[in-house]
XYZ file of C-alpha atoms in Angstrom:
528
model
C 85.448 115.829 88.376
C 82.028 115.447 86.765
C 80.848 118.549 88.610
C 83.740 120.551 87.199
C 82.831 119.464 83.666
C 79.174 120.270 84.262
C 80.152 123.797 85.225
C 82.393 124.090 82.169
C 79.594 122.963 79.897
C 77.212 125.586 81.264
C 79.910 128.231 80.836
C 80.394 127.168 77.206
C 76.800 127.988 76.471
C 77.025 131.238 78.387
C 80.160 132.313 76.548
C 78.508 131.805 73.174
C 75.592 134.013 74.090
C 77.893 136.627 75.609
C 79.942 136.755 72.424
C 76.798 137.466 70.450
C 75.819 140.273 72.816
C 79.243 141.877 73.258
C 78.352 144.795 71.020
C 75.158 145.418 73.009
C 77.083 145.476 76.305
C 79.600 147.945 74.937
C 76.900 150.175 73.463
C 75.093 150.408 76.808
C 78.072 151.517 78.926
C 77.740 154.851 80.753
C 80.239 156.673 82.932
C 79.729 155.967 86.614
C 80.497 159.532 87.629
C 77.600 161.005 85.614
C 74.370 161.282 87.637
C 71.495 159.371 86.023
C 69.402 162.517 85.678
C 72.164 164.285 83.730
C 72.465 161.555 81.146
C 71.179 162.443 77.765
C 68.652 160.032 76.419
C 70.143 157.810 73.813
C 68.582 155.478 71.330
C 68.248 151.843 72.399
C 71.138 149.780 71.111
C 70.340 147.426 68.303
C 70.231 143.823 69.538
C 71.976 141.381 67.252
C 70.676 137.912 66.563
C 71.805 135.108 68.926
C 75.107 133.548 67.963
C 74.771 130.239 66.186
C 77.450 127.780 67.367
C 79.889 126.705 64.707
C 80.065 122.998 63.887
C 83.322 122.783 65.897
C 81.749 124.454 68.934
C 78.753 122.124 68.703
C 81.041 119.081 68.578
C 82.941 120.379 71.608
C 79.695 120.693 73.586
C 78.607 117.222 72.440
C 81.909 115.659 73.537
C 81.835 117.326 76.941
C 78.254 116.123 77.421
C 79.368 112.570 76.669
C 82.128 112.869 79.280
C 79.607 114.123 81.847
C 77.436 111.111 81.068
C 80.445 108.831 81.629
C 80.365 107.727 77.984
C 84.087 107.848 77.515
C 84.443 105.775 74.343
C 82.400 108.158 72.167
C 83.402 111.169 74.283
C 87.114 110.628 73.711
C 86.559 110.182 69.972
C 84.367 113.282 69.688
C 86.773 115.480 71.618
C 89.736 114.155 69.632
C 88.020 115.352 66.473
C 87.790 118.788 68.124
C 91.329 119.239 69.457
C 92.785 117.756 66.246
C 90.849 120.228 64.086
C 92.875 123.086 62.537
C 90.272 125.488 63.929
C 90.791 124.386 67.547
C 93.170 127.253 68.304
C 90.441 129.701 67.368
C 88.031 128.511 70.065
C 87.567 130.519 73.253
C 90.308 129.744 75.837
C 87.913 128.283 78.396
C 86.419 126.007 75.722
C 89.854 124.743 74.678
C 90.676 124.042 78.328
C 87.378 122.177 78.818
C 87.895 120.049 75.696
C 91.427 119.003 76.623
C 90.475 118.366 80.246
C 87.474 116.223 79.259
C 89.512 114.239 76.738
C 92.273 113.757 79.299
C 89.816 112.435 81.890
C 88.349 109.948 79.448
C 91.671 108.644 78.173
C 92.669 108.092 81.811
C 89.442 106.236 82.576
C 89.956 104.072 79.501
C 93.444 103.139 80.707
C 95.232 104.963 77.884
C 97.748 106.542 80.256
C 100.314 107.665 77.676
C 97.637 109.281 75.520
C 96.173 110.898 78.633
C 99.589 112.173 79.664
C 100.222 113.678 76.227
C 96.862 115.446 76.421
C 97.571 116.664 79.944
C 100.770 118.324 78.735
C 98.697 120.284 76.237
C 95.970 121.010 78.776
C 98.244 122.711 81.312
C 99.537 125.059 78.620
C 96.093 126.595 78.319
C 95.772 129.906 80.202
C 92.518 128.716 81.808
C 93.732 125.243 82.787
C 91.956 124.156 85.971
C 93.289 122.489 89.103
C 91.825 119.225 87.755
C 93.939 119.497 84.604
C 97.086 120.230 86.612
C 96.366 117.562 89.213
C 95.689 114.937 86.554
C 98.901 115.823 84.728
C 100.939 115.479 87.909
C 99.237 112.198 88.903
C 99.806 110.756 85.433
C 103.480 111.741 85.520
C 103.902 109.830 88.774
C 101.914 106.834 87.513
C 104.198 106.721 84.475
C 107.301 106.874 86.708
C 108.244 110.423 85.753
C 108.703 112.049 89.175
C 110.951 114.755 87.746
C 108.233 115.929 85.367
C 105.671 115.846 88.173
C 107.974 117.982 90.321
C 108.640 120.454 87.485
C 104.916 120.823 86.793
C 104.088 121.452 90.451
C 106.829 124.074 90.794
C 105.649 125.753 87.580
C 102.062 125.837 88.842
C 103.110 127.338 92.188
C 104.953 130.112 90.382
C 102.351 130.700 87.686
C 99.020 130.468 89.481
C 98.801 130.279 93.286
C 94.998 130.424 93.022
C 94.866 127.241 90.923
C 97.500 125.618 93.155
C 95.205 126.176 96.134
C 92.612 123.886 94.498
C 95.012 120.983 93.873
C 94.557 118.115 96.345
C 97.014 118.181 99.227
C 97.641 114.474 98.686
C 98.941 115.153 95.179
C 101.419 117.742 96.470
C 102.657 115.486 99.272
C 103.022 112.537 96.875
C 105.186 114.577 94.518
C 107.376 115.544 97.452
C 107.718 111.936 98.601
C 108.488 110.563 95.122
C 111.252 113.152 94.685
C 113.574 110.712 96.454
C 113.889 108.920 93.108
C 115.530 111.989 91.543
C 119.332 112.275 91.377
C 119.111 115.863 92.689
C 116.276 115.179 95.131
C 117.290 117.613 97.872
C 117.750 120.554 95.502
C 114.386 119.936 93.832
C 112.602 119.504 97.164
C 113.940 122.796 98.464
C 112.960 124.465 95.188
C 109.416 123.145 95.573
C 109.108 124.103 99.248
C 110.239 127.656 98.562
C 107.864 127.918 95.600
C 105.009 126.780 97.857
C 106.033 129.358 100.462
C 106.128 132.148 97.890
C 102.679 131.110 96.643
C 101.441 131.225 100.276
C 100.132 127.685 99.830
C 98.337 126.169 102.788
C 96.004 123.169 103.064
C 92.287 123.905 103.118
C 92.025 121.805 106.269
C 93.042 124.075 109.166
C 94.085 121.010 111.192
C 96.416 119.588 108.541
C 99.866 119.594 110.121
C 102.768 120.482 107.820
C 105.506 119.864 110.373
C 106.893 117.019 108.257
C 107.517 119.366 105.338
C 108.798 122.147 107.577
C 111.342 119.973 109.385
C 112.668 118.749 106.039
C 112.891 122.323 104.778
C 114.913 123.211 107.896
C 117.226 120.266 107.171
C 117.713 121.374 103.582
C 118.343 125.005 104.545
C 120.930 124.011 107.140
C 122.663 121.796 104.570
C 122.772 124.861 102.289
C 124.315 126.924 105.140
C 121.225 129.144 105.418
C 120.925 129.044 109.201
C 118.925 132.265 109.560
C 116.272 131.015 107.110
C 116.145 127.665 108.917
C 115.751 129.302 112.324
C 112.807 131.349 111.049
C 110.882 128.126 110.279
C 111.307 126.440 113.670
C 108.205 128.114 115.138
C 106.129 126.429 112.395
C 106.886 122.965 113.830
C 103.597 122.494 115.646
C 103.692 118.687 115.895
C 105.633 117.707 119.050
C 106.681 114.304 117.701
C 108.218 115.931 114.617
C 109.801 118.694 116.695
C 111.640 115.935 118.548
C 113.880 115.605 115.475
C 115.594 118.851 116.491
C 116.826 117.105 119.645
C 117.750 113.643 118.373
C 119.536 114.615 115.136
C 122.769 116.615 115.540
C 122.329 118.262 112.142
C 119.648 120.444 113.765
C 121.870 121.525 116.668
C 122.160 125.162 115.458
C 118.384 125.658 115.810
C 117.517 123.210 118.594
C 117.748 125.372 121.752
C 114.000 125.921 122.261
C 113.136 122.277 121.529
C 115.627 121.032 124.127
C 113.989 123.172 126.806
C 110.590 121.413 126.609
C 109.905 117.685 127.101
C 107.626 115.833 124.679
C 104.729 115.512 127.123
C 104.670 119.263 127.841
C 105.027 120.098 124.157
C 102.109 117.775 123.333
C 99.894 119.373 125.985
C 100.701 122.848 124.618
C 99.841 121.711 121.109
C 96.593 120.241 122.434
C 95.622 123.649 123.847
C 96.400 125.304 120.499
C 94.285 122.782 118.588
C 91.389 123.060 121.071
C 91.309 126.835 120.523
C 91.477 126.305 116.759
C 88.563 123.869 116.972
C 86.388 126.562 118.586
C 86.574 128.620 115.397
C 86.571 125.690 112.946
C 83.981 123.345 114.423
C 82.753 122.388 110.960
C 85.879 120.291 110.354
C 85.844 116.664 111.486
C 89.633 116.657 111.305
C 89.581 118.821 114.459
C 88.187 116.136 116.787
C 90.432 113.608 115.040
C 93.549 115.699 115.744
C 92.478 116.396 119.336
C 91.901 112.696 119.996
C 95.285 111.804 118.476
C 97.064 114.219 120.811
C 95.105 112.945 123.826
C 96.146 109.373 123.002
C 99.796 110.455 122.928
C 99.581 111.701 126.526
C 97.601 108.645 127.652
C 94.220 110.370 127.991
C 92.202 107.554 126.414
C 88.935 108.604 128.058
C 89.263 112.170 126.772
C 90.035 110.873 123.272
C 86.978 108.627 123.306
C 84.700 111.466 124.463
C 85.680 113.823 121.643
C 85.449 111.063 119.018
C 82.040 109.856 120.202
C 80.726 113.421 120.274
C 81.785 113.917 116.659
C 80.250 110.576 115.619
C 76.979 111.462 117.364
C 76.830 114.788 115.532
C 77.438 113.019 112.214
C 74.721 110.471 112.991
C 72.264 113.257 113.900
C 72.877 115.543 110.927
C 74.544 113.391 108.290
C 77.538 114.303 106.105
C 76.457 117.955 105.984
C 77.525 118.276 109.635
C 81.177 118.552 108.603
C 83.049 120.025 105.641
C 85.321 116.982 105.402
C 82.878 114.239 106.417
C 83.433 112.112 103.304
C 87.216 112.055 103.756
C 87.462 111.874 107.537
C 84.481 110.063 109.063
C 85.945 106.596 108.476
C 89.216 107.684 110.107
C 87.335 108.983 113.143
C 85.502 105.656 113.446
C 88.808 103.800 113.133
C 90.470 105.934 115.803
C 87.522 105.279 118.109
C 88.103 101.540 117.624
C 91.822 101.921 118.394
C 90.990 103.932 121.515
C 88.586 101.266 122.771
C 91.261 98.632 122.200
C 93.806 100.654 124.201
C 91.267 100.817 127.038
C 90.890 97.022 126.980
C 87.284 97.176 125.770
C 87.946 94.626 123.042
C 84.362 93.549 122.345
C 83.383 97.158 121.666
C 86.552 97.645 119.651
C 85.548 94.732 117.399
C 82.250 96.384 116.545
C 83.835 99.800 116.046
C 86.516 98.421 113.719
C 83.849 96.600 111.670
C 81.806 99.806 111.337
C 84.854 101.798 110.284
C 85.875 99.224 107.664
C 82.416 98.897 106.083
C 82.358 100.258 102.542
C 80.535 103.569 102.077
C 79.184 103.659 98.539
C 82.134 103.615 96.141
C 84.568 104.244 98.997
C 86.055 100.902 99.973
C 87.565 102.314 103.217
C 90.975 100.845 102.407
C 92.943 102.297 105.314
C 90.249 101.304 107.792
C 90.227 97.753 106.420
C 93.981 97.550 106.961
C 93.606 98.786 110.539
C 90.886 96.231 111.246
C 92.958 93.451 109.686
C 95.924 94.456 111.830
C 93.728 94.311 114.933
C 92.405 90.868 113.953
C 95.969 89.575 113.554
C 96.980 91.173 116.854
C 94.125 89.379 118.589
C 95.063 86.003 117.066
C 92.474 85.853 114.272
C 94.689 85.794 111.193
C 92.265 83.881 108.973
C 89.542 86.470 109.600
C 92.022 89.158 108.563
C 92.646 87.370 105.255
C 88.913 86.984 104.713
C 88.444 90.731 105.293
C 91.151 91.630 102.777
C 90.131 89.077 100.161
C 87.860 91.371 98.152
C 89.837 94.609 98.413
C 89.825 96.261 94.985
C 93.397 96.856 93.883
C 92.735 98.873 90.713
C 92.533 102.219 92.544
C 95.568 101.490 94.757
C 98.979 103.042 94.269
C 102.152 100.949 94.494
C 102.391 102.031 98.129
C 98.816 100.927 98.798
C 99.506 97.540 97.253
C 102.644 97.235 99.379
C 100.652 97.888 102.559
C 97.992 95.385 101.520
C 100.678 92.788 100.797
C 102.383 93.466 104.141
C 99.144 92.865 106.024
C 98.452 89.656 104.119
C 102.054 88.580 104.691
C 101.616 88.994 108.455
C 98.465 86.879 108.399
C 100.076 84.161 106.268
C 103.079 84.141 108.601
C 100.837 83.416 111.591
C 99.150 80.617 109.617
C 102.520 79.115 108.651
C 102.122 79.539 104.862
C 105.750 80.289 103.920
C 105.111 80.239 100.160
C 102.426 82.917 100.490
C 104.719 84.955 102.766
C 107.442 84.923 100.092
C 104.962 85.899 97.374
C 103.627 88.850 99.362
C 107.142 89.980 100.294
C 107.934 90.495 96.600
C 105.028 92.950 96.411
C 106.081 94.701 99.624
C 109.557 95.300 98.161
C 108.359 96.270 94.683
C 107.802 100.069 94.936
C 110.683 102.057 93.473
C 110.441 104.357 96.505
C 110.106 101.931 99.443
C 107.390 102.559 101.985
C 109.084 101.784 105.254
C 105.854 101.300 107.185
C 104.966 98.380 104.936
C 108.541 97.112 104.619
C 109.445 97.055 108.332
C 106.093 95.481 109.220
C 106.551 92.817 106.575
C 110.134 91.992 107.516
C 109.315 91.602 111.210
C 106.222 89.508 110.504
C 108.374 87.286 108.285
C 110.884 86.880 111.111
C 113.626 88.636 109.130
C 115.012 90.749 111.958
C 118.377 91.007 110.192
C 116.609 92.501 107.186
C 114.719 94.986 109.361
C 117.938 96.034 111.100
C 119.722 96.417 107.757
C 116.893 98.640 106.527
C 117.267 100.964 109.519
C 121.054 101.062 109.108
C 120.696 102.004 105.429
C 118.187 104.726 106.270
C 120.443 106.154 108.967
C 123.291 106.382 106.453
C 121.122 108.314 103.966
C 120.870 112.044 104.860
C 117.380 112.319 103.343
C 116.022 109.300 105.285
C 117.973 109.627 108.530
C 115.571 111.890 110.392
C 112.542 109.600 109.988
C 114.614 106.591 111.026
C 115.815 108.383 114.158
C 112.269 109.368 115.107
C 111.164 105.743 114.693
C 113.960 104.443 116.928
C 113.151 106.551 119.998
C 111.983 104.741 123.134
C 108.358 105.855 123.372
C 105.751 104.651 125.830
C 103.988 101.618 124.346
C 100.219 100.991 124.434
C 99.125 97.603 125.814
C 99.174 94.574 123.532
C 95.980 92.594 122.858
C 97.029 89.056 122.017
C 99.875 86.588 121.564
C 100.728 87.759 118.044
C 100.624 91.423 119.015
C 103.030 90.800 121.895
C 105.347 88.701 119.698
C 105.537 91.384 116.982
C 106.289 94.126 119.501
C 108.992 92.042 121.200
C 110.702 91.445 117.849
C 110.435 95.125 116.889
C 112.024 96.227 120.165
C 114.815 93.682 119.590
C 115.571 95.330 116.240
C 115.623 98.777 117.829
C 118.033 97.683 120.571
C 120.479 95.744 118.364
C 124.102 96.867 118.744
C 124.545 97.330 114.971
C 121.484 99.603 114.798
C 122.605 101.621 117.830
C 126.110 101.934 116.360
C 124.580 103.274 113.142
C 122.586 105.820 115.163
C 125.763 107.069 116.835
C 127.709 107.162 113.551
C 124.959 109.284 112.003
C 125.088 111.857 114.811
C 121.837 110.661 116.319
C 120.548 110.001 119.808
C 117.962 107.583 121.211
C 116.021 108.919 124.202
C 113.289 107.795 126.564
C 110.343 109.875 125.330
C 107.415 110.518 127.672
C 104.604 110.259 125.125
C 103.004 107.201 123.578
C 104.329 105.976 120.238
C 103.098 108.427 117.563
C 103.136 105.681 114.932
C 106.467 106.325 113.192
C 108.347 103.251 112.002
């Protein structure tokens, strides 16, 4: 964000000097099809004096400098005096965009979310609005519980500027899609967004990012709209075998499920592994490649192969530093965490302890939140609930979304449950249930840890009855191979979870929804 503003500031200065020299540039133009020797000599153009910034331009540059220096109190005030000035509309378009973007960033940092949102609405109207301006507007809309406005903005961006859309964080796009469930016309808006993304030829920068989750939902929506030919055309894009399983276990996909029925999950996973290995040969600068390869190897039970690829990637990072991979900052902690999980699956628990601790260690301003949760889960599984609470005690909650807070509360709830603190369990459960759009990973975990198996079963039954949530619930209820447990609490949680899956009321709801539960010959892909 600061880098973007630094670039804008340098461009502001450049634009001023270019404006002063525009006449010179025009006077010096010659036709390209005239040979240099044939050109008649012409008098040197008269160079005008450098442009002197107007007071408004100077204030704009001052305010942007203050933002770059993280001096948001004066920066916000200075930039407000610029965009509130009657002469603001007369500034160069890129300068207007930079002023509004800088002011928006500062109001957000200062916690003035409504003011920031109002500015962001102005900022995205500028013809040179950046991906930062659009991304901030969409994030603010979601933070202010306006998922419809976030969805409308993202669709508008996809239609207006695919190039700017390509720079928006994938996480922002996926969050908008997830939060659409709060809209009364969620399915129609989701299909509208997916088709706008397709038309814009949007794809993640990460070549290993799998979009099967979006594609399978788009197939569902197209079939519901009686567009079978369009749905069939998307089936080949389902590269993730676990997601492709939905075609087989959900009768709504029957019209397009022939190819999926012909291949078992283990074979499909091995084919996908070959595809990803070939992709990794041409994209070996992405750490997400080894991560994806190791994930697929774990699904087919090749723990040793998973560990080899992860350790090789970690060794390369240790030898060359973050510059070894394009996505090192975002992915290295995940690779370390997956190494720890792999060691645990292999029964090498002492090594797993050290690997989990390394993965969860903060890296600068990055507090490694997901890795801390994974380590805490492992500590609870191995009967060390108090250590899990100690690990989570200092997690900073300011940067967390409602979903992040729900996951944190679910993990604390599980630890308190082991320790017998029923009051703390009840307190954390309120947080787990608080998001307007429930996160079922946190909710199911919390309910089972609290011993509320009836509540967990009811949650699955409700999801199965909801057309938009049915597919994920069916995928979670399949009978996958299970990795070994590591302690008394781990075994107890898994036993309770399997009881919920097998309950007659849950199985009756599966049948009523046109679903099927199968024995699947891959290890649990982590759906819940």
